mmCIF file of C-alpha atoms and ligand atoms in Angstrom:
data_model
loop_
_atom_site.group_PDB
_atom_site.id
_atom_site.type_symbol
_atom_site.label_atom_id
_atom_site.label_comp_id
_atom_site.label_asym_id
_atom_site.label_seq_id
_atom_site.Cartn_x
_atom_site.Cartn_y
_atom_site.Cartn_z
ATOM 1 C CA MET Q 1 149.930 33.466 99.176
ATOM 2 C CA LYS Q 2 148.008 32.133 102.158
ATOM 3 C CA ALA Q 3 146.727 28.555 101.926
ATOM 4 C CA VAL Q 4 145.323 25.863 104.201
ATOM 5 C CA ILE Q 5 147.681 22.869 104.204
ATOM 6 C CA ILE Q 6 146.868 19.424 105.564
ATOM 7 C CA ASN Q 7 150.331 17.868 105.891
ATOM 8 C CA ALA Q 8 148.993 14.600 107.283
ATOM 9 C CA PRO Q 9 145.741 13.496 108.914
ATOM 10 C CA HIS Q 10 144.904 15.784 111.902
ATOM 11 C CA GLU Q 11 147.734 18.205 110.962
ATOM 12 C CA VAL Q 12 146.265 21.378 109.506
ATOM 13 C CA SER Q 13 147.747 24.861 109.328
ATOM 14 C CA VAL Q 14 147.470 28.091 107.356
ATOM 15 C CA GLU Q 15 150.791 28.814 105.695
ATOM 16 C CA ASP Q 16 152.475 31.101 103.205
ATOM 17 C CA VAL Q 17 153.168 29.106 100.046
ATOM 18 C CA PRO Q 18 154.263 30.036 96.489
ATOM 19 C CA ALA Q 19 151.359 31.136 94.285
ATOM 20 C CA PRO Q 20 150.516 28.712 91.462
ATOM 21 C CA GLU Q 21 151.322 29.390 87.804
ATOM 22 C CA ALA Q 22 149.018 28.416 84.951
ATOM 23 C CA GLY Q 23 150.544 25.508 83.019
ATOM 24 C CA PRO Q 24 149.420 24.620 79.481
ATOM 25 C CA GLY Q 25 145.651 24.178 79.401
ATOM 26 C CA GLU Q 26 145.276 25.656 82.881
ATOM 27 C CA VAL Q 27 143.940 28.848 84.400
ATOM 28 C CA VAL Q 28 144.709 30.426 87.765
ATOM 29 C CA ILE Q 29 141.695 31.550 89.775
ATOM 30 C CA LYS Q 30 141.734 34.086 92.597
ATOM 31 C CA VAL Q 31 139.338 32.350 94.971
ATOM 32 C CA GLY Q 32 136.367 34.503 96.011
ATOM 33 C CA VAL Q 33 134.742 32.073 98.451
ATOM 34 C CA ALA Q 34 135.257 28.369 99.238
ATOM 35 C CA GLY Q 35 132.788 26.193 101.162
ATOM 36 C CA ILE Q 36 133.561 23.568 103.818
ATOM 37 C CA CYS Q 37 132.069 20.124 103.199
ATOM 38 C CA GLY Q 38 131.918 16.814 105.063
ATOM 39 C CA THR Q 39 134.534 15.468 102.657
ATOM 40 C CA ASP Q 40 137.010 18.059 103.971
ATOM 41 C CA ILE Q 41 136.465 16.650 107.458
ATOM 42 C CA HIS Q 42 137.102 13.107 106.170
ATOM 43 C CA ILE Q 43 140.339 14.334 104.514
ATOM 44 C CA LEU Q 44 141.360 16.063 107.732
ATOM 45 C CA ASP Q 45 140.690 12.909 109.742
ATOM 46 C CA GLY Q 46 142.493 10.615 107.259
ATOM 47 C CA GLU Q 47 139.240 8.890 106.284
ATOM 48 C CA PHE Q 48 139.186 9.693 102.564
ATOM 49 C CA PRO Q 49 141.102 6.909 100.788
ATOM 50 C CA LEU Q 50 141.778 8.887 97.588
ATOM 51 C CA THR Q 51 143.690 11.764 99.239
ATOM 52 C CA THR Q 52 147.465 12.081 99.066
ATOM 53 C CA TYR Q 53 149.151 14.344 101.626
ATOM 54 C CA PRO Q 54 150.166 17.112 101.879
ATOM 55 C CA ILE Q 55 147.142 18.698 100.241
ATOM 56 C CA ILE Q 56 145.504 22.107 100.018
ATOM 57 C CA PRO Q 57 141.824 21.117 100.509
ATOM 58 C CA GLY Q 58 138.744 22.893 99.098
ATOM 59 C CA HIS Q 59 136.586 21.655 96.204
ATOM 60 C CA GLU Q 60 133.573 24.007 96.443
ATOM 61 C CA PHE Q 61 134.574 27.445 95.205
ATOM 62 C CA GLY Q 62 134.232 30.261 92.734
ATOM 63 C CA GLY Q 63 136.441 33.167 91.840
ATOM 64 C CA GLU Q 64 138.027 35.341 89.176
ATOM 65 C CA VAL Q 65 140.430 34.141 86.493
ATOM 66 C CA VAL Q 66 143.729 36.008 86.933
ATOM 67 C CA GLN Q 67 146.039 34.038 84.636
ATOM 68 C CA VAL Q 68 145.513 31.908 81.524
ATOM 69 C CA GLY Q 69 148.012 29.298 80.332
ATOM 70 C CA GLU Q 70 148.912 28.216 76.784
ATOM 71 C CA ASN Q 71 146.343 26.414 74.646
ATOM 72 C CA VAL Q 72 143.335 27.669 76.617
ATOM 73 C CA VAL Q 73 140.231 28.654 74.692
ATOM 74 C CA GLY Q 74 136.984 30.108 75.994
ATOM 75 C CA VAL Q 75 138.345 31.496 79.274
ATOM 76 C CA ALA Q 76 139.918 34.924 79.747
ATOM 77 C CA VAL Q 77 141.485 36.955 82.538
ATOM 78 C CA GLY Q 78 138.716 38.697 84.480
ATOM 79 C CA ASP Q 79 136.102 35.971 83.896
ATOM 80 C CA ARG Q 80 134.032 35.028 86.960
ATOM 81 C CA VAL Q 81 133.855 31.244 87.205
ATOM 82 C CA GLY Q 82 132.990 28.181 89.258
ATOM 83 C CA VAL Q 83 134.928 24.901 89.099
ATOM 84 C CA ASP Q 84 133.776 21.309 88.640
ATOM 85 C CA PRO Q 85 136.487 19.652 90.764
ATOM 86 C CA THR Q 86 136.319 16.333 88.882
ATOM 87 C CA LEU Q 87 139.679 15.423 87.284
ATOM 88 C CA ASN Q 88 138.955 12.215 85.406
ATOM 89 C CA CYS Q 89 141.625 10.770 83.104
ATOM 90 C CA GLY Q 90 139.551 10.657 79.920
ATOM 91 C CA ALA Q 91 141.263 7.447 78.784
ATOM 92 C CA CYS Q 92 140.109 4.577 81.016
ATOM 93 C CA TYR Q 93 137.280 2.089 80.379
ATOM 94 C CA PHE Q 94 134.707 4.182 82.281
ATOM 95 C CA CYS Q 95 135.798 7.586 80.937
ATOM 96 C CA GLN Q 96 135.537 6.246 77.393
ATOM 97 C CA ARG Q 97 131.944 5.262 78.146
ATOM 98 C CA GLY Q 98 131.038 8.707 79.463
ATOM 99 C CA GLN Q 99 131.205 7.713 83.134
ATOM 100 C CA GLY Q 100 134.021 10.019 84.243
ATOM 101 C CA ASN Q 101 132.805 10.081 87.867
ATOM 102 C CA LEU Q 102 133.697 6.376 88.025
ATOM 103 C CA CYS Q 103 137.160 6.910 86.464
ATOM 104 C CA GLU Q 104 139.788 4.297 87.327
ATOM 105 C CA ARG Q 105 142.254 7.160 87.901
ATOM 106 C CA TRP Q 106 139.722 9.441 89.610
ATOM 107 C CA ASN Q 107 141.189 12.596 91.071
ATOM 108 C CA GLY Q 108 139.633 15.810 92.283
ATOM 109 C CA VAL Q 109 140.686 19.396 92.922
ATOM 110 C CA GLY Q 110 141.235 19.648 96.695
ATOM 111 C CA VAL Q 111 140.359 16.013 97.420
ATOM 112 C CA GLY Q 112 142.826 13.781 95.526
ATOM 113 C CA SER Q 113 146.325 15.037 94.768
ATOM 114 C CA HIS Q 114 145.491 18.393 93.116
ATOM 115 C CA PRO Q 115 145.671 21.571 95.288
ATOM 116 C CA GLY Q 116 142.254 23.017 96.106
ATOM 117 C CA GLY Q 117 140.428 26.229 96.854
ATOM 118 C CA PHE Q 118 141.210 27.017 100.505
ATOM 119 C CA ALA Q 119 143.940 29.303 99.194
ATOM 120 C CA GLU Q 120 144.188 32.796 97.745
ATOM 121 C CA CYS Q 121 144.775 31.304 94.288
ATOM 122 C CA VAL Q 122 144.386 27.899 92.652
ATOM 123 C CA ALA Q 123 145.402 26.527 89.229
ATOM 124 C CA VAL Q 124 142.895 24.213 87.513
ATOM 125 C CA PRO Q 125 142.446 22.781 84.010
ATOM 126 C CA ALA Q 126 140.465 25.257 81.888
ATOM 127 C CA ARG Q 127 137.988 22.492 80.969
ATOM 128 C CA THR Q 128 136.777 22.405 84.604
ATOM 129 C CA VAL Q 129 135.619 26.028 84.759
ATOM 130 C CA TYR Q 130 132.076 27.275 84.169
ATOM 131 C CA HIS Q 131 131.163 30.907 83.680
ATOM 132 C CA LEU Q 132 128.911 32.375 86.345
ATOM 133 C CA PRO Q 133 125.686 34.075 85.319
ATOM 134 C CA GLU Q 134 125.587 37.820 85.794
ATOM 135 C CA GLY Q 135 124.769 38.736 89.383
ATOM 136 C CA MET Q 136 125.710 35.381 90.914
ATOM 137 C CA SER Q 137 127.909 36.018 93.955
ATOM 138 C CA TYR Q 138 130.962 33.924 94.867
ATOM 139 C CA ALA Q 139 129.104 32.776 97.999
ATOM 140 C CA GLU Q 140 126.474 31.318 95.658
ATOM 141 C CA ALA Q 141 129.135 29.990 93.277
ATOM 142 C CA ALA Q 142 130.581 27.958 96.152
ATOM 143 C CA LEU Q 143 127.178 26.210 96.425
ATOM 144 C CA ILE Q 144 127.218 24.996 92.812
ATOM 145 C CA GLU Q 145 129.418 21.956 93.500
ATOM 146 C CA PRO Q 146 127.274 20.527 96.326
ATOM 147 C CA ILE Q 147 124.170 21.249 94.222
ATOM 148 C CA SER Q 148 125.805 19.438 91.292
ATOM 149 C CA CYS Q 149 126.153 16.345 93.506
ATOM 150 C CA VAL Q 150 122.417 16.571 94.268
ATOM 151 C CA VAL Q 151 121.635 16.989 90.556
ATOM 152 C CA ARG Q 152 123.690 13.845 89.864
ATOM 153 C CA GLY Q 153 121.621 12.037 92.506
ATOM 154 C CA PHE Q 154 118.400 13.165 90.820
ATOM 155 C CA HIS Q 155 119.710 12.020 87.443
ATOM 156 C CA ARG Q 156 120.141 8.589 89.047
ATOM 157 C CA LEU Q 157 116.789 8.703 90.854
ATOM 158 C CA GLN Q 158 114.751 9.931 87.867
ATOM 159 C CA PRO Q 159 111.785 10.902 90.030
ATOM 160 C CA GLN Q 160 108.390 11.844 88.614
ATOM 161 C CA VAL Q 161 106.432 15.031 89.279
ATOM 162 C CA GLY Q 162 104.008 14.591 92.170
ATOM 163 C CA GLU Q 163 106.021 12.002 94.077
ATOM 164 C CA THR Q 164 106.802 11.999 97.795
ATOM 165 C CA TYR Q 165 110.251 12.278 99.366
ATOM 166 C CA LEU Q 166 111.772 11.435 102.708
ATOM 167 C CA ILE Q 167 115.249 12.740 103.396
ATOM 168 C CA TYR Q 168 117.410 11.406 106.218
ATOM 169 C CA GLY Q 169 119.632 14.255 107.414
ATOM 170 C CA ALA Q 170 118.718 17.954 107.653
ATOM 171 C CA GLY Q 171 122.257 19.263 107.285
ATOM 172 C CA PRO Q 172 123.394 21.266 104.251
ATOM 173 C CA MET Q 173 123.225 18.276 101.871
ATOM 174 C CA GLY Q 174 119.855 17.101 103.193
ATOM 175 C CA LEU Q 175 118.413 20.574 102.758
ATOM 176 C CA LEU Q 176 119.836 20.926 99.254
ATOM 177 C CA ASN Q 177 118.230 17.582 98.362
ATOM 178 C CA ALA Q 178 114.967 18.746 99.936
ATOM 179 C CA GLN Q 179 114.921 22.027 98.016
ATOM 180 C CA ILE Q 180 115.654 20.332 94.703
ATOM 181 C CA ALA Q 181 112.947 17.747 95.418
ATOM 182 C CA ARG Q 182 110.500 20.599 95.936
ATOM 183 C CA TYR Q 183 111.758 22.315 92.775
ATOM 184 C CA ASN Q 184 111.281 19.016 90.954
ATOM 185 C CA GLY Q 185 107.550 18.874 91.660
ATOM 186 C CA ALA Q 186 107.389 16.933 94.922
ATOM 187 C CA SER Q 187 103.956 16.566 96.517
ATOM 188 C CA LEU Q 188 105.590 16.066 99.930
ATOM 189 C CA VAL Q 189 109.104 16.502 101.303
ATOM 190 C CA ALA Q 190 109.726 15.148 104.813
ATOM 191 C CA LEU Q 191 113.005 15.385 106.730
ATOM 192 C CA ILE Q 192 114.413 13.330 109.594
ATOM 193 C CA ASP Q 193 117.326 14.384 111.802
ATOM 194 C CA ILE Q 194 118.314 13.743 115.409
ATOM 195 C CA ASN Q 195 119.437 17.396 115.712
ATOM 196 C CA GLU Q 196 116.283 19.330 116.711
ATOM 197 C CA SER Q 197 117.815 22.714 115.892
ATOM 198 C CA ARG Q 198 118.378 21.579 112.301
ATOM 199 C CA LEU Q 199 114.734 20.501 112.044
ATOM 200 C CA GLN Q 200 113.690 23.890 113.383
ATOM 201 C CA LYS Q 201 115.876 25.567 110.754
ATOM 202 C CA ALA Q 202 114.344 23.347 108.034
ATOM 203 C CA LYS Q 203 110.928 24.665 109.130
ATOM 204 C CA ASP Q 204 111.712 28.301 109.824
ATOM 205 C CA ALA Q 205 114.220 29.113 107.095
ATOM 206 C CA PHE Q 206 113.143 26.734 104.321
ATOM 207 C CA GLY Q 207 109.434 26.065 104.980
ATOM 208 C CA PHE Q 208 109.643 22.274 105.343
ATOM 209 C CA ASP Q 209 106.906 21.544 107.869
ATOM 210 C CA VAL Q 210 106.983 17.731 107.912
ATOM 211 C CA VAL Q 211 110.001 16.972 110.070
ATOM 212 C CA GLY Q 212 110.815 14.614 112.922
ATOM 213 C CA THR Q 213 113.515 12.756 114.788
ATOM 214 C CA SER Q 214 112.426 9.323 113.540
ATOM 215 C CA LEU Q 215 110.319 7.655 110.856
ATOM 216 C CA ASP Q 216 107.457 7.251 113.351
ATOM 217 C CA ALA Q 217 107.170 11.029 113.616
ATOM 218 C CA VAL Q 218 106.499 11.506 109.884
ATOM 219 C CA ARG Q 219 104.971 8.154 108.882
ATOM 220 C CA GLU Q 220 101.361 9.404 109.074
ATOM 221 C CA HIS Q 221 102.012 11.755 106.124
ATOM 222 C CA ALA Q 222 102.807 8.797 103.842
ATOM 223 C CA PRO Q 223 101.344 5.701 105.524
ATOM 224 C CA ARG Q 224 102.303 3.375 102.648
ATOM 225 C CA GLY Q 225 105.820 4.772 102.469
ATOM 226 C CA PHE Q 226 107.667 7.369 100.391
ATOM 227 C CA ASP Q 227 108.366 7.153 96.649
ATOM 228 C CA ASN Q 228 111.908 8.472 97.055
ATOM 229 C CA VAL Q 229 113.952 8.019 100.231
ATOM 230 C CA ILE Q 230 117.277 9.847 100.194
ATOM 231 C CA GLU Q 231 119.961 8.912 102.737
ATOM 232 C CA ALA Q 232 122.023 12.066 103.371
ATOM 233 C CA THR Q 233 123.675 11.367 106.725
ATOM 234 C CA GLY Q 234 126.512 9.034 105.694
ATOM 235 C CA VAL Q 235 125.732 6.797 108.673
ATOM 236 C CA THR Q 236 125.620 3.125 107.655
ATOM 237 C CA LYS Q 237 122.947 2.255 110.241
ATOM 238 C CA VAL Q 238 120.713 4.983 108.793
ATOM 239 C CA ALA Q 239 121.327 3.658 105.263
ATOM 240 C CA GLU Q 240 120.128 0.309 106.603
ATOM 241 C CA ILE Q 241 116.918 1.417 108.318
ATOM 242 C CA ALA Q 242 116.016 3.930 105.576
ATOM 243 C CA ILE Q 243 114.627 1.111 103.440
ATOM 244 C CA ASP Q 244 111.777 0.711 105.928
ATOM 245 C CA ALA Q 245 110.408 4.055 104.704
ATOM 246 C CA VAL Q 246 110.258 3.119 100.991
ATOM 247 C CA ILE Q 247 106.849 2.509 99.375
ATOM 248 C CA ARG Q 248 106.283 -0.548 97.140
ATOM 249 C CA ARG Q 249 108.021 0.069 93.769
ATOM 250 C CA GLY Q 250 109.827 2.999 95.469
ATOM 251 C CA LYS Q 251 113.516 3.953 95.487
ATOM 252 C CA LEU Q 252 116.246 4.381 98.075
ATOM 253 C CA LEU Q 253 119.105 6.672 97.058
ATOM 254 C CA LEU Q 254 122.355 6.343 99.012
ATOM 255 C CA PHE Q 255 123.654 9.906 98.767
ATOM 256 C CA GLY Q 256 125.637 10.233 102.032
ATOM 257 C CA VAL Q 257 129.224 8.967 102.172
ATOM 258 C CA CYS Q 258 129.231 5.987 104.552
ATOM 259 C CA PRO Q 259 132.577 4.690 105.883
ATOM 260 C CA PRO Q 260 134.096 2.180 103.426
ATOM 261 C CA GLY Q 261 133.867 -1.431 104.515
ATOM 262 C CA GLU Q 262 130.764 -1.121 106.702
ATOM 263 C CA ARG Q 263 127.801 -3.296 105.743
ATOM 264 C CA ALA Q 264 124.094 -2.504 105.745
ATOM 265 C CA ALA Q 265 121.820 -5.546 105.994
ATOM 266 C CA TYR Q 266 118.630 -5.533 103.897
ATOM 267 C CA ASP Q 267 115.690 -7.877 103.832
ATOM 268 C CA ALA Q 268 116.258 -9.343 100.362
ATOM 269 C CA PHE Q 269 112.693 -10.642 100.267
ATOM 270 C CA LYS Q 270 111.353 -7.105 100.782
ATOM 271 C CA ILE Q 271 113.424 -5.748 97.864
ATOM 272 C CA TYR Q 272 112.177 -8.627 95.688
ATOM 273 C CA ASN Q 273 108.590 -8.670 96.829
ATOM 274 C CA GLU Q 274 108.045 -4.910 96.859
ATOM 275 C CA GLU Q 275 110.088 -4.172 93.723
ATOM 276 C CA ILE Q 276 112.332 -1.697 95.535
ATOM 277 C CA THR Q 277 115.281 -0.030 93.783
ATOM 278 C CA VAL Q 278 118.448 0.832 95.748
ATOM 279 C CA LEU Q 279 120.712 3.353 93.992
ATOM 280 C CA GLY Q 280 124.131 4.883 94.539
ATOM 281 C CA THR Q 281 125.279 8.297 93.335
ATOM 282 C CA MET Q 282 128.929 9.344 93.135
ATOM 283 C CA ALA Q 283 129.903 13.018 93.110
ATOM 284 C CA VAL Q 284 129.435 14.946 89.858
ATOM 285 C CA LEU Q 285 128.710 13.794 86.301
ATOM 286 C CA ASN Q 286 127.435 16.194 83.653
ATOM 287 C CA SER Q 287 125.642 17.939 86.502
ATOM 288 C CA TYR Q 288 127.705 21.062 87.197
ATOM 289 C CA GLY Q 289 126.196 23.013 84.295
ATOM 290 C CA PRO Q 290 122.601 22.124 85.251
ATOM 291 C CA ALA Q 291 123.457 23.085 88.852
ATOM 292 C CA VAL Q 292 124.554 26.549 87.675
ATOM 293 C CA ASP Q 293 121.274 26.876 85.798
ATOM 294 C CA ILE Q 294 118.884 25.776 88.567
ATOM 295 C CA LEU Q 295 120.712 27.841 91.186
ATOM 296 C CA SER Q 296 120.418 30.836 88.883
ATOM 297 C CA ALA Q 297 116.723 30.022 88.389
ATOM 298 C CA GLY Q 298 116.071 30.107 92.145
ATOM 299 C CA ALA Q 299 115.889 26.407 93.084
ATOM 300 C CA VAL Q 300 117.875 27.016 96.261
ATOM 301 C CA ASP Q 301 117.641 29.698 98.951
ATOM 302 C CA SER Q 302 121.356 30.477 99.046
ATOM 303 C CA ALA Q 303 120.974 33.228 101.646
ATOM 304 C CA ALA Q 304 119.467 30.724 104.084
ATOM 305 C CA MET Q 305 122.049 28.055 103.202
ATOM 306 C CA VAL Q 306 125.159 30.097 104.060
ATOM 307 C CA THR Q 307 125.236 30.887 107.775
ATOM 308 C CA HIS Q 308 128.912 31.689 108.394
ATOM 309 C CA THR Q 309 131.802 33.226 106.433
ATOM 310 C CA LEU Q 310 135.220 33.206 108.099
ATOM 311 C CA PRO Q 311 138.646 34.504 107.005
ATOM 312 C CA ILE Q 312 141.175 31.871 105.982
ATOM 313 C CA GLY Q 313 143.216 32.497 109.151
ATOM 314 C CA GLN Q 314 140.285 31.101 111.157
ATOM 315 C CA PHE Q 315 140.071 27.832 109.234
ATOM 316 C CA GLY Q 316 140.506 25.856 112.470
ATOM 317 C CA GLU Q 317 137.574 27.673 114.095
ATOM 318 C CA ALA Q 318 135.502 27.094 110.956
ATOM 319 C CA ILE Q 319 136.192 23.341 111.187
ATOM 320 C CA ASP Q 320 135.203 23.320 114.879
ATOM 321 C CA LEU Q 321 131.988 25.146 113.953
ATOM 322 C CA PHE Q 322 131.287 22.577 111.234
ATOM 323 C CA ARG Q 323 131.868 19.671 113.613
ATOM 324 C CA SER Q 324 129.563 21.225 116.219
ATOM 325 C CA GLY Q 325 126.643 20.984 113.764
ATOM 326 C CA ALA Q 326 125.788 24.652 114.341
ATOM 327 C CA GLY Q 327 124.699 26.601 111.298
ATOM 328 C CA MET Q 328 124.418 25.349 107.728
ATOM 329 C CA LYS Q 329 127.014 26.007 105.060
ATOM 330 C CA ILE Q 330 130.237 27.463 106.437
ATOM 331 C CA GLN Q 331 132.394 29.342 103.961
ATOM 332 C CA ILE Q 332 135.953 30.659 103.890
ATOM 333 C CA ASP Q 333 137.029 33.947 102.364
ATOM 334 C CA PRO Q 334 140.700 33.414 101.395
ATOM 335 C CA SER Q 335 141.400 37.092 100.795
ATOM 336 C CA ALA Q 336 140.144 38.181 104.238
HETATM 337 ZN ZN1 LIG K 1 131.752 18.740 98.885
HETATM 338 ZN ZN1 LIG K 2 139.286 7.589 83.565
#
């Protein structure tokens, strides 16, 4: 079968490799569509500490079950499914306390050591698969994982209906956060990005009218600050300045993946004096199922989110397109 292989940082190719077999407790999925994510770029550039090479990347995908291993219940050949890529050990201190996203042996399909979805077929533990609702396409199924990360962020944030939001970053993750904020009863959702074409897209395709290239451009809409500020750029400097936008008693959620080791400096007095909460959110925890449900219920405009679908042979071009910042979600069709 055809698969994308990253042999080492900066060394990517599409190769013919043996198709996987379903071991005990596993199923093999024929991948329908797999989405490219910023994490894939970090893996490609050798900037994701948890990856072991060589790896078949791809952790956002859906497809059809084509093989079922021994001791699998609840999944059958022909089922249409999405995959929660989290592979936590189930036995460590954090797993035993229900915090599998913080597992001491954390691994993920397509991001750690387990082969991922930029391939014609992939084998995954049966416990990671979720059945797709009738009528949900594979292009939509590939959006469930990024949405599940946003749902995890909202579980951390615990916002109230009627609150205001400011989101730094109008890329795919910023716009997913923005749409779920709106779905969650926001009274205002503002977006900041330095890429004007992304702000235009946020307006034209998603109806977010309060946008700008800096806090000054949107400040008048929430002069005292925003209840919920979500950092979705992964730039440490942005994570630092984002606190300036938070209202008294408000929250800052660090959603973007900043480079490890970089420090953001905060005014400790401001956090104390204004009762500000700073929160982290890590990947997916009990949020894949809710993501299936809210996507199915219409929380996200999936047609506007997916701007490009390329065959697996053009993976390199798809990565270049992603890096250029053109378009929104870029997806790969492994069978094309
Ligand atoms: Zn991702
Ligand atoms: Zn664990």
